[in-house]
Short mmCIF file of C-alpha atoms in Angstrom, two decimals:
data_model
loop_
_atom_site.label_atom_id
_atom_site.label_comp_id
_atom_site.label_asym_id
_atom_site.label_seq_id
_atom_site.Cartn_x
_atom_site.Cartn_y
_atom_site.Cartn_z
CA UNK A 1 153.45 99.72 100.38
CA UNK A 2 149.91 98.40 101.38
CA UNK A 3 148.85 96.52 98.10
CA UNK A 4 145.98 98.69 97.49
CA UNK A 5 146.24 100.37 94.14
CA UNK A 6 144.22 103.35 92.72
CA UNK A 7 143.86 104.97 89.21
CA UNK A 8 144.39 107.41 87.86
CA UNK A 9 147.03 109.31 89.93
CA UNK A 10 145.77 112.74 88.86
CA UNK A 11 142.84 113.97 87.10
CA UNK A 12 141.50 117.49 85.98
CA UNK A 13 137.80 117.89 85.17
CA UNK A 14 135.59 120.72 84.37
CA UNK A 15 132.51 121.54 86.51
CA UNK A 16 129.48 119.59 85.54
CA UNK A 17 131.46 116.59 84.05
CA UNK A 18 131.39 113.20 85.39
CA UNK A 19 134.41 111.18 86.90
CA UNK A 20 135.09 107.57 87.61
CA UNK A 21 137.92 106.61 89.91
CA UNK A 22 139.13 103.02 90.49
CA UNK A 23 140.52 100.91 93.35
CA UNK A 24 141.94 97.40 93.58
CA UNK A 25 141.95 96.07 97.14
CA UNK A 26 144.68 94.28 98.89
CA UNK A 27 144.89 90.44 98.34
CA UNK A 28 142.69 88.61 100.85
CA UNK A 29 140.43 91.72 101.64
CA UNK A 30 136.71 91.82 100.68
CA UNK A 31 135.72 95.35 101.81
CA UNK A 32 136.48 98.75 100.14
CA UNK A 33 135.78 102.07 101.68
CA UNK A 34 136.24 105.46 99.88
CA UNK A 35 137.20 108.80 101.70
CA UNK A 36 137.46 112.27 100.49
CA UNK A 37 140.32 114.49 101.81
CA UNK A 38 140.19 118.32 101.15
CA UNK A 39 143.20 120.36 101.41
CA UNK A 40 144.40 120.82 105.11
CA UNK A 41 141.86 118.30 106.68
CA UNK A 42 141.33 114.79 107.61
CA UNK A 43 139.72 112.18 105.33
CA UNK A 44 135.94 112.02 105.26
CA UNK A 45 134.14 108.74 104.98
CA UNK A 46 131.95 108.38 101.72
CA UNK A 47 130.77 104.93 101.64
CA UNK A 48 131.95 101.29 101.96
CA UNK A 49 131.24 98.18 99.72
CA UNK A 50 131.09 94.62 101.09
CA UNK A 51 129.95 91.74 98.86
CA UNK A 52 129.22 94.14 95.97
CA UNK A 53 126.61 96.08 98.09
CA UNK A 54 126.90 99.46 99.88
CA UNK A 55 127.49 98.75 103.51
CA UNK A 56 127.44 102.25 105.11
CA UNK A 57 127.32 105.79 103.93
CA UNK A 58 128.70 109.09 105.15
CA UNK A 59 127.25 112.47 104.63
CA UNK A 60 127.67 112.78 100.73
CA UNK A 61 124.97 113.41 98.09
CA UNK A 62 123.61 110.83 95.89
CA UNK A 63 125.69 111.97 92.91
CA UNK A 64 128.44 110.17 94.67
CA UNK A 65 128.06 106.59 93.80
CA UNK A 66 130.01 103.36 93.64
CA UNK A 67 130.38 99.69 92.67
CA UNK A 68 132.07 96.78 93.88
CA UNK A 69 133.03 93.93 91.49
CA UNK A 70 133.39 90.08 92.19
CA UNK A 71 137.12 90.43 92.53
CA UNK A 72 136.54 93.06 95.36
CA UNK A 73 137.85 95.97 93.29
CA UNK A 74 135.62 99.16 93.24
CA UNK A 75 134.76 102.24 91.38
CA UNK A 76 133.66 105.58 92.78
CA UNK A 77 131.58 107.68 90.45
CA UNK A 78 130.83 111.27 90.87
CA UNK A 79 128.25 113.07 88.74
CA UNK A 80 127.80 116.78 88.08
CA UNK A 81 131.19 117.79 89.44
CA UNK A 82 131.41 120.86 91.48
CA UNK A 83 134.44 122.94 92.48
CA UNK A 84 134.28 121.73 96.11
CA UNK A 85 134.73 118.17 94.69
CA UNK A 86 138.49 119.15 94.27
CA UNK A 87 140.17 116.75 96.75
CA UNK A 88 142.30 113.80 97.40
CA UNK A 89 140.15 110.66 96.96
CA UNK A 90 141.42 107.72 99.07
CA UNK A 91 140.24 104.02 99.07
CA UNK A 92 140.89 101.65 101.85
CA UNK A 93 140.70 97.83 101.85
CA UNK A 94 139.77 95.56 104.89
CA UNK A 95 138.50 92.30 105.79
CA UNK A 96 135.44 91.44 107.52
CA UNK A 97 132.80 93.76 106.10
CA UNK A 98 131.18 95.78 108.66
CA UNK A 99 133.31 94.49 111.55
CA UNK A 100 135.97 96.69 112.72
CA UNK A 101 139.19 95.38 111.10
CA UNK A 102 142.22 97.51 110.19
CA UNK A 103 142.08 99.45 107.13
CA UNK A 104 144.90 99.90 104.62
CA UNK A 105 144.91 102.87 102.18
CA UNK A 106 145.83 103.27 98.61
CA UNK A 107 148.02 106.25 97.32
CA UNK A 108 144.89 108.29 96.18
CA UNK A 109 143.55 110.03 93.17
CA UNK A 110 144.07 113.73 93.19
CA UNK A 111 141.04 115.30 91.41
CA UNK A 112 140.98 118.97 90.41
CA UNK A 113 137.64 120.41 89.21
CA UNK A 114 138.10 123.85 87.26
CA UNK B 1 128.17 111.29 115.77
CA UNK B 2 131.65 110.25 116.89
CA UNK B 3 134.12 113.23 117.23
CA UNK B 4 137.99 112.78 117.34
CA UNK B 5 140.20 115.53 118.36
CA UNK B 6 143.86 115.66 118.06
CA UNK B 7 146.48 117.77 119.90
CA UNK B 8 148.85 119.66 119.34
CA UNK B 9 147.63 120.70 115.81
CA UNK B 10 151.29 121.69 114.98
CA UNK B 11 154.56 120.49 116.44
CA UNK B 12 158.15 121.71 115.45
CA UNK B 13 160.88 119.48 117.04
CA UNK B 14 164.66 119.31 116.80
CA UNK B 15 166.12 116.19 115.36
CA UNK B 16 166.61 113.79 118.32
CA UNK B 17 163.82 114.99 120.40
CA UNK B 18 160.89 113.02 121.95
CA UNK B 19 157.16 113.92 121.40
CA UNK B 20 153.64 112.71 122.46
CA UNK B 21 150.79 113.33 120.26
CA UNK B 22 147.22 112.94 121.68
CA UNK B 23 143.86 111.71 120.30
CA UNK B 24 140.70 112.13 122.27
CA UNK B 25 137.47 110.42 121.05
CA UNK B 26 133.92 110.76 122.12
CA UNK B 27 132.34 107.18 121.98
CA UNK B 28 133.45 103.65 122.62
CA UNK B 29 135.69 102.25 119.83
CA UNK B 30 136.22 98.88 118.01
CA UNK B 31 138.87 100.25 115.95
CA UNK B 32 141.71 102.87 116.54
CA UNK B 33 144.39 103.47 113.96
CA UNK B 34 147.20 105.90 113.81
CA UNK B 35 148.51 106.95 110.40
CA UNK B 36 151.43 108.99 109.03
CA UNK B 37 150.54 110.85 105.86
CA UNK B 38 153.58 111.48 103.71
CA UNK B 39 154.04 114.55 101.50
CA UNK B 40 152.60 112.57 98.51
CA UNK B 41 149.33 111.96 100.45
CA UNK B 42 149.92 108.26 101.14
CA UNK B 43 148.52 107.11 104.54
CA UNK B 44 150.85 104.74 106.05
CA UNK B 45 149.42 102.55 108.90
CA UNK B 46 151.39 103.03 112.17
CA UNK B 47 149.32 101.15 114.75
CA UNK B 48 145.84 99.35 114.85
CA UNK B 49 145.42 99.67 118.74
CA UNK B 50 141.71 99.61 120.00
CA UNK B 51 143.21 99.17 123.44
CA UNK B 52 146.59 98.50 125.24
CA UNK B 53 150.20 99.49 124.20
CA UNK B 54 152.15 98.63 121.28
CA UNK B 55 155.69 99.47 120.16
CA UNK B 56 157.24 99.41 116.66
CA UNK B 57 160.98 100.75 116.71
CA UNK B 58 161.08 104.44 117.91
CA UNK B 59 157.12 104.51 117.88
CA UNK B 60 154.88 103.33 120.42
CA UNK B 61 151.21 103.78 121.16
CA UNK B 62 148.75 103.36 124.05
CA UNK B 63 145.03 103.62 123.93
CA UNK B 64 143.04 103.74 127.26
CA UNK B 65 139.60 102.93 125.91
CA UNK B 66 137.72 103.50 129.09
CA UNK B 67 139.02 107.07 129.31
CA UNK B 68 138.60 107.48 125.56
CA UNK B 69 142.12 108.59 124.58
CA UNK B 70 145.15 107.39 122.70
CA UNK B 71 148.74 108.54 122.70
CA UNK B 72 151.47 108.31 119.87
CA UNK B 73 155.00 108.47 121.23
CA UNK B 74 157.85 109.34 118.89
CA UNK B 75 161.32 109.04 120.41
CA UNK B 76 164.66 110.20 118.98
CA UNK B 77 162.88 111.95 116.17
CA UNK B 78 164.23 112.22 112.60
CA UNK B 79 163.65 114.52 109.51
CA UNK B 80 161.87 111.65 107.88
CA UNK B 81 159.25 111.74 110.66
CA UNK B 82 157.88 114.96 109.41
CA UNK B 83 154.44 114.90 108.02
CA UNK B 84 150.90 114.66 109.33
CA UNK B 85 149.87 112.25 111.83
CA UNK B 86 146.29 111.19 112.04
CA UNK B 87 144.36 109.15 114.49
CA UNK B 88 140.99 107.54 113.42
CA UNK B 89 138.38 105.54 115.05
CA UNK B 90 135.48 103.54 114.16
CA UNK B 91 132.67 101.27 115.59
CA UNK B 92 130.46 98.77 113.91
CA UNK B 93 127.50 101.16 113.76
CA UNK B 94 128.20 102.53 110.17
CA UNK B 95 130.06 99.92 108.22
CA UNK B 96 133.25 100.38 110.14
CA UNK B 97 133.45 103.91 109.09
CA UNK B 98 136.66 105.74 110.16
CA UNK B 99 136.24 109.05 111.62
CA UNK B 100 139.50 110.91 111.47
CA UNK B 101 140.91 113.72 113.64
CA UNK B 102 142.21 116.99 112.31
CA UNK B 103 145.73 115.74 112.36
CA UNK B 104 149.04 116.98 114.00
CA UNK B 105 151.38 118.48 111.52
CA UNK B 106 154.88 117.59 112.55
CA UNK B 107 158.26 119.22 111.36
CA UNK B 108 161.50 117.80 112.41
CA UNK B 109 164.28 120.10 111.91
CA UNK B 110 167.96 118.83 111.37
#
């Protein structure tokens, strides 16, 4: 196991609702990245947080937002859920901020939007 | 942007066989990782290998950065090796964003 934890494991929401997903980074890591993985595809980068600030963003709309806390844990918030938001959401922790270091993934949160 | 292509997309092996998975990438890399995704979705780190060769048990990997490809070798495959193998690469231009390939879906039959 990587030491990265995520909650909840599974979640079912209705279109238009809002959701918050949580991630605790591995001990000693100060950077958290979030990825969305649709069924049958590779993960897609959403954004990264370092020192409590967004430090890079992929091609996702503003209704995807996040936070990082002083203990380096992080939240992913998605507003106005759409059916296409149904996916496995993965967080990864690493050290070094924007520098390319090895990333370690949590077990994921599987979100279903109906 | 960076593009990552993996081949083959699907692979069926008999237990005990060897295989080579390939990852081609379009730009210079600062980070290249190989993962195994188990049926529950967990991405398991196999190698962090921006360049050179590494070995871990029955698995080994080689990255030739100047030619923009990486190879993952699986020897004496076992049924527990089944799953999806992803390579992912990143540079420092976008917050160490990992760009994943489409994966190789491996099934090892007993």
